[in-house]
Coordinates of C-alpha atoms in Angstrom, one line a residue:
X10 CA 0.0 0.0 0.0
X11 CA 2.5 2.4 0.7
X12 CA 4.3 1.8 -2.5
X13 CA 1.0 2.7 -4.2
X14 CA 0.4 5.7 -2.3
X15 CA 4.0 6.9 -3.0
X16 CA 3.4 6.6 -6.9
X17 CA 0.0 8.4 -6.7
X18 CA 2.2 11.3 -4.8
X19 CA 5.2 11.5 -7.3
X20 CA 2.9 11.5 -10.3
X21 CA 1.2 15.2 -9.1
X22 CA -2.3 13.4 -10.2
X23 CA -5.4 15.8 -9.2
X24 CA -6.0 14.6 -5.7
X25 CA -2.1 13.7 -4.9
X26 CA -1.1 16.8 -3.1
X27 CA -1.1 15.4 0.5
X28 CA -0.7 12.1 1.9
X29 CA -3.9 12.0 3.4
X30 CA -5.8 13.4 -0.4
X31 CA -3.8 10.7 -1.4
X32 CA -5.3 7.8 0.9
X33 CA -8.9 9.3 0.6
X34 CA -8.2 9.3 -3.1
X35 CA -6.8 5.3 -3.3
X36 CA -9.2 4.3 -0.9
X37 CA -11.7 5.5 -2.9
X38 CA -11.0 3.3 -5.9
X39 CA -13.3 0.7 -5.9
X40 CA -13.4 -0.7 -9.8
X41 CA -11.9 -4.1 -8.9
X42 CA -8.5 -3.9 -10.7
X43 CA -7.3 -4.5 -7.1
X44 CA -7.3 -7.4 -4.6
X45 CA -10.2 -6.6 -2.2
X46 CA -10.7 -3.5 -4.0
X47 CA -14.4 -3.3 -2.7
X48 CA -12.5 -3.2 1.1
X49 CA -9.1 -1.6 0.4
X50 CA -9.7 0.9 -2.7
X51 CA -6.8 0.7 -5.1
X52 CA -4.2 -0.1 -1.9
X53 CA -3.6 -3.4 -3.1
X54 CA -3.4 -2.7 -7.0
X55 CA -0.3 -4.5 -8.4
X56 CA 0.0 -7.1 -5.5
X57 CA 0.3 -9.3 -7.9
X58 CA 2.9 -8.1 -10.1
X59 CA 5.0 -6.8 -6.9
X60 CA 5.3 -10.9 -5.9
X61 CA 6.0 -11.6 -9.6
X62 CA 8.3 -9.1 -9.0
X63 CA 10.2 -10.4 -5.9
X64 CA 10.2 -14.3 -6.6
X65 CA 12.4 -14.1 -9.7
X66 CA 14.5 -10.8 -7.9
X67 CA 15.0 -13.8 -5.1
X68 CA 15.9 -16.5 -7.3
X69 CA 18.6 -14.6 -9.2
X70 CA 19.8 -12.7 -6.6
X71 CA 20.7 -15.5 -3.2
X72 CA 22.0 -18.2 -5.5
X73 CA 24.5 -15.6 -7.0
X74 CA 25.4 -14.2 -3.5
X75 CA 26.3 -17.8 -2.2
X76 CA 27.9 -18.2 -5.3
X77 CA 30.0 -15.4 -5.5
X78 CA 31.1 -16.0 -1.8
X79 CA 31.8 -19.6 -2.4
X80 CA 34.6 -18.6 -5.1
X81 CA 36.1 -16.0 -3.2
X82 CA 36.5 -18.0 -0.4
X83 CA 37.8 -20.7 -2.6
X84 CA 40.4 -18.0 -4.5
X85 CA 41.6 -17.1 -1.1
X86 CA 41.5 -20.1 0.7
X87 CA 38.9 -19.8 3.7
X88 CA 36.0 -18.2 3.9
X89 CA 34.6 -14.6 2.6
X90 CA 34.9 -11.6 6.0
X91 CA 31.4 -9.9 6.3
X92 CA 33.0 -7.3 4.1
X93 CA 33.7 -9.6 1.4
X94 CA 29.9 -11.0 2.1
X95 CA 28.5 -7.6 1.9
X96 CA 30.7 -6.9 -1.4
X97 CA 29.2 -9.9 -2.8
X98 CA 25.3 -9.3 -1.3
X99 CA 25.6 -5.9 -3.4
X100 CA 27.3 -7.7 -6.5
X101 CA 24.0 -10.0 -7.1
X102 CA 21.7 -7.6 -6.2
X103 CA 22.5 -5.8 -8.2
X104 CA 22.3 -8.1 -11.5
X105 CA 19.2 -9.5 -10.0
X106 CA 18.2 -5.9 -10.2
X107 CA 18.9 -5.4 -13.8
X108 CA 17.1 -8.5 -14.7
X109 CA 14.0 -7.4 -13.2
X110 CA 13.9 -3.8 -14.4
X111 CA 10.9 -4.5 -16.8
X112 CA 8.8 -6.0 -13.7
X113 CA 9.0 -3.5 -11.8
X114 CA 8.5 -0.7 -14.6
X115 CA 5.2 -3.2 -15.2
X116 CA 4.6 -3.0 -11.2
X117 CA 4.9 0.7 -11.0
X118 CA 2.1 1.2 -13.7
X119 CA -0.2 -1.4 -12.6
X120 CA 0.1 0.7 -9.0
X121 CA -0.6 3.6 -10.5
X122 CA -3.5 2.3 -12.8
X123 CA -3.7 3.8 -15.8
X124 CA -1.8 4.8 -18.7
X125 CA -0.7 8.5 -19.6
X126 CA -4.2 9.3 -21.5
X127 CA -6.4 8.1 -18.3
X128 CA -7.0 4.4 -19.9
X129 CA -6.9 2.0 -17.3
X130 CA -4.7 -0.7 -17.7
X131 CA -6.2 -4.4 -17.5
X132 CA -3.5 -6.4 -16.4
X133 CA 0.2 -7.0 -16.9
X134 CA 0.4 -8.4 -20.0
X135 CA -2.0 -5.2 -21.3
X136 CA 1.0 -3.0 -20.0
X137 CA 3.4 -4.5 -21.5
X138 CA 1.6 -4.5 -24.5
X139 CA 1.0 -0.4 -24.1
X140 CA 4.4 0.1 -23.7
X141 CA 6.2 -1.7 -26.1
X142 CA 3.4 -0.4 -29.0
X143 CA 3.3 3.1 -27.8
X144 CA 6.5 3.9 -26.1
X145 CA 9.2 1.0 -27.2
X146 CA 10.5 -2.2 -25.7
X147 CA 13.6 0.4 -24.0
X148 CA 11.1 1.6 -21.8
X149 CA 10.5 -2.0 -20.0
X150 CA 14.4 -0.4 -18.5
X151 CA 13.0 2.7 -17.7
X152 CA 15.2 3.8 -14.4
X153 CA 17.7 0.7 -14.6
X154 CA 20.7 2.7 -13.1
X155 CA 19.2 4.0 -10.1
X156 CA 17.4 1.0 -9.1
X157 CA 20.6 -0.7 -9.2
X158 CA 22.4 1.6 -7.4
X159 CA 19.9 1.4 -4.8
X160 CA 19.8 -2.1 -4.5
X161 CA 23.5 -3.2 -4.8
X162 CA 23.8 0.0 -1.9
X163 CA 20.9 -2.2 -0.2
X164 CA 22.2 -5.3 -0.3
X165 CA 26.1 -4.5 0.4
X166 CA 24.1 -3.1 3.8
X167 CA 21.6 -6.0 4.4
X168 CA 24.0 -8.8 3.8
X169 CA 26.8 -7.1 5.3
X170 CA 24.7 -6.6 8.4
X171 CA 23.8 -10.3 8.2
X172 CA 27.1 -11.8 8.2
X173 CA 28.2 -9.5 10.9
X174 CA 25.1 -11.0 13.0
X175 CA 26.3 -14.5 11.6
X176 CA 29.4 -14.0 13.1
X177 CA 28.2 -12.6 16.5
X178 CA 26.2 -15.2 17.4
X179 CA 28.4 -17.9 15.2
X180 CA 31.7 -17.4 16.5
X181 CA 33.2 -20.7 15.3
X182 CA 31.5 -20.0 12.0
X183 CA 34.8 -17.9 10.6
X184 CA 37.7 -19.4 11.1

């Protein structure tokens, strides 16, 4: 929901200007392009898409991280530091990020409902279909740099702070 609410905002849509506009506005949505829509509005639009999304974000990004750690420990002969961990953690998510660029451009206009002429959109497959006939296939990588920045940043952080942790309550773990 958040996620939602945040696009609405950034888009400067009639009815965006505040948070709370914003809410009354989403919650307001009731035309069933989103789960429970009748209950939650358009809260929940692009639930969905957001879990096809993270499953394939997931299943690039951990086997590469164990992955990259694995060699690195095996180039230097005992096993990656949190530092080399985190190095790694921000290596793979970053590539998992670039692989799943055109999911979340999809994602990001299923939240926010409909296209740039007020049409709402009917699905995932209608979005991609809109963009690639309207716009071109290079917008499916719309933001691309930043969202990998982000996310390698992220996940140098996360799995950094995760291996630190490891080690804490592991102590025989790094040796």
């Amino acid at each position: 929901p958040t996620e939602v609410l945040k696009s609405n905002m950034q888009t400067n849509a009639a009815g965006t200007s505040t948070l709370a506009s914003t809410f009354q506005l989403v919650l307001s949505e009731k035309d069933g392009r989103a789960f429970a829509s009748n209950i939650f509005g358009g809260l929940y639009r692009g639930y969905g898409i957001t879990l096809m999304r993270e499953v394939p974000f997931a299943f690039i990004q951990f086997p590469l991280y164990e992955r990259f750690k694995v060699e690195w420990g095996k180039y230097q002969g005992h096993e990656t530091s949190p530092f080399q961990a985190a190095a790694c953690g921000s290596f793979s998510g970053g590539i998992a990020a670039g692989f799943t660029t055109p999911l979340d451009v999809v994602k990001t206009r299923l939240m926010l409902g409909s296209d740039k002429s007020g049409v709402p959109y009917q699905g995932a497959g209608d979005v991609i279909k809109k963009v690639i006939s309207e716009e071109g296939s290079a917008v499916l990588l719309s933001g691309i740099q930043p969202r990998v920045m982000w996310i390698s940043i992220g996940g140098f952080v996360f799995f950094g702070a995760y291996e630190t942790f490891r080690l804490f309550l592991m102590p025989s773990s790094l040796q």
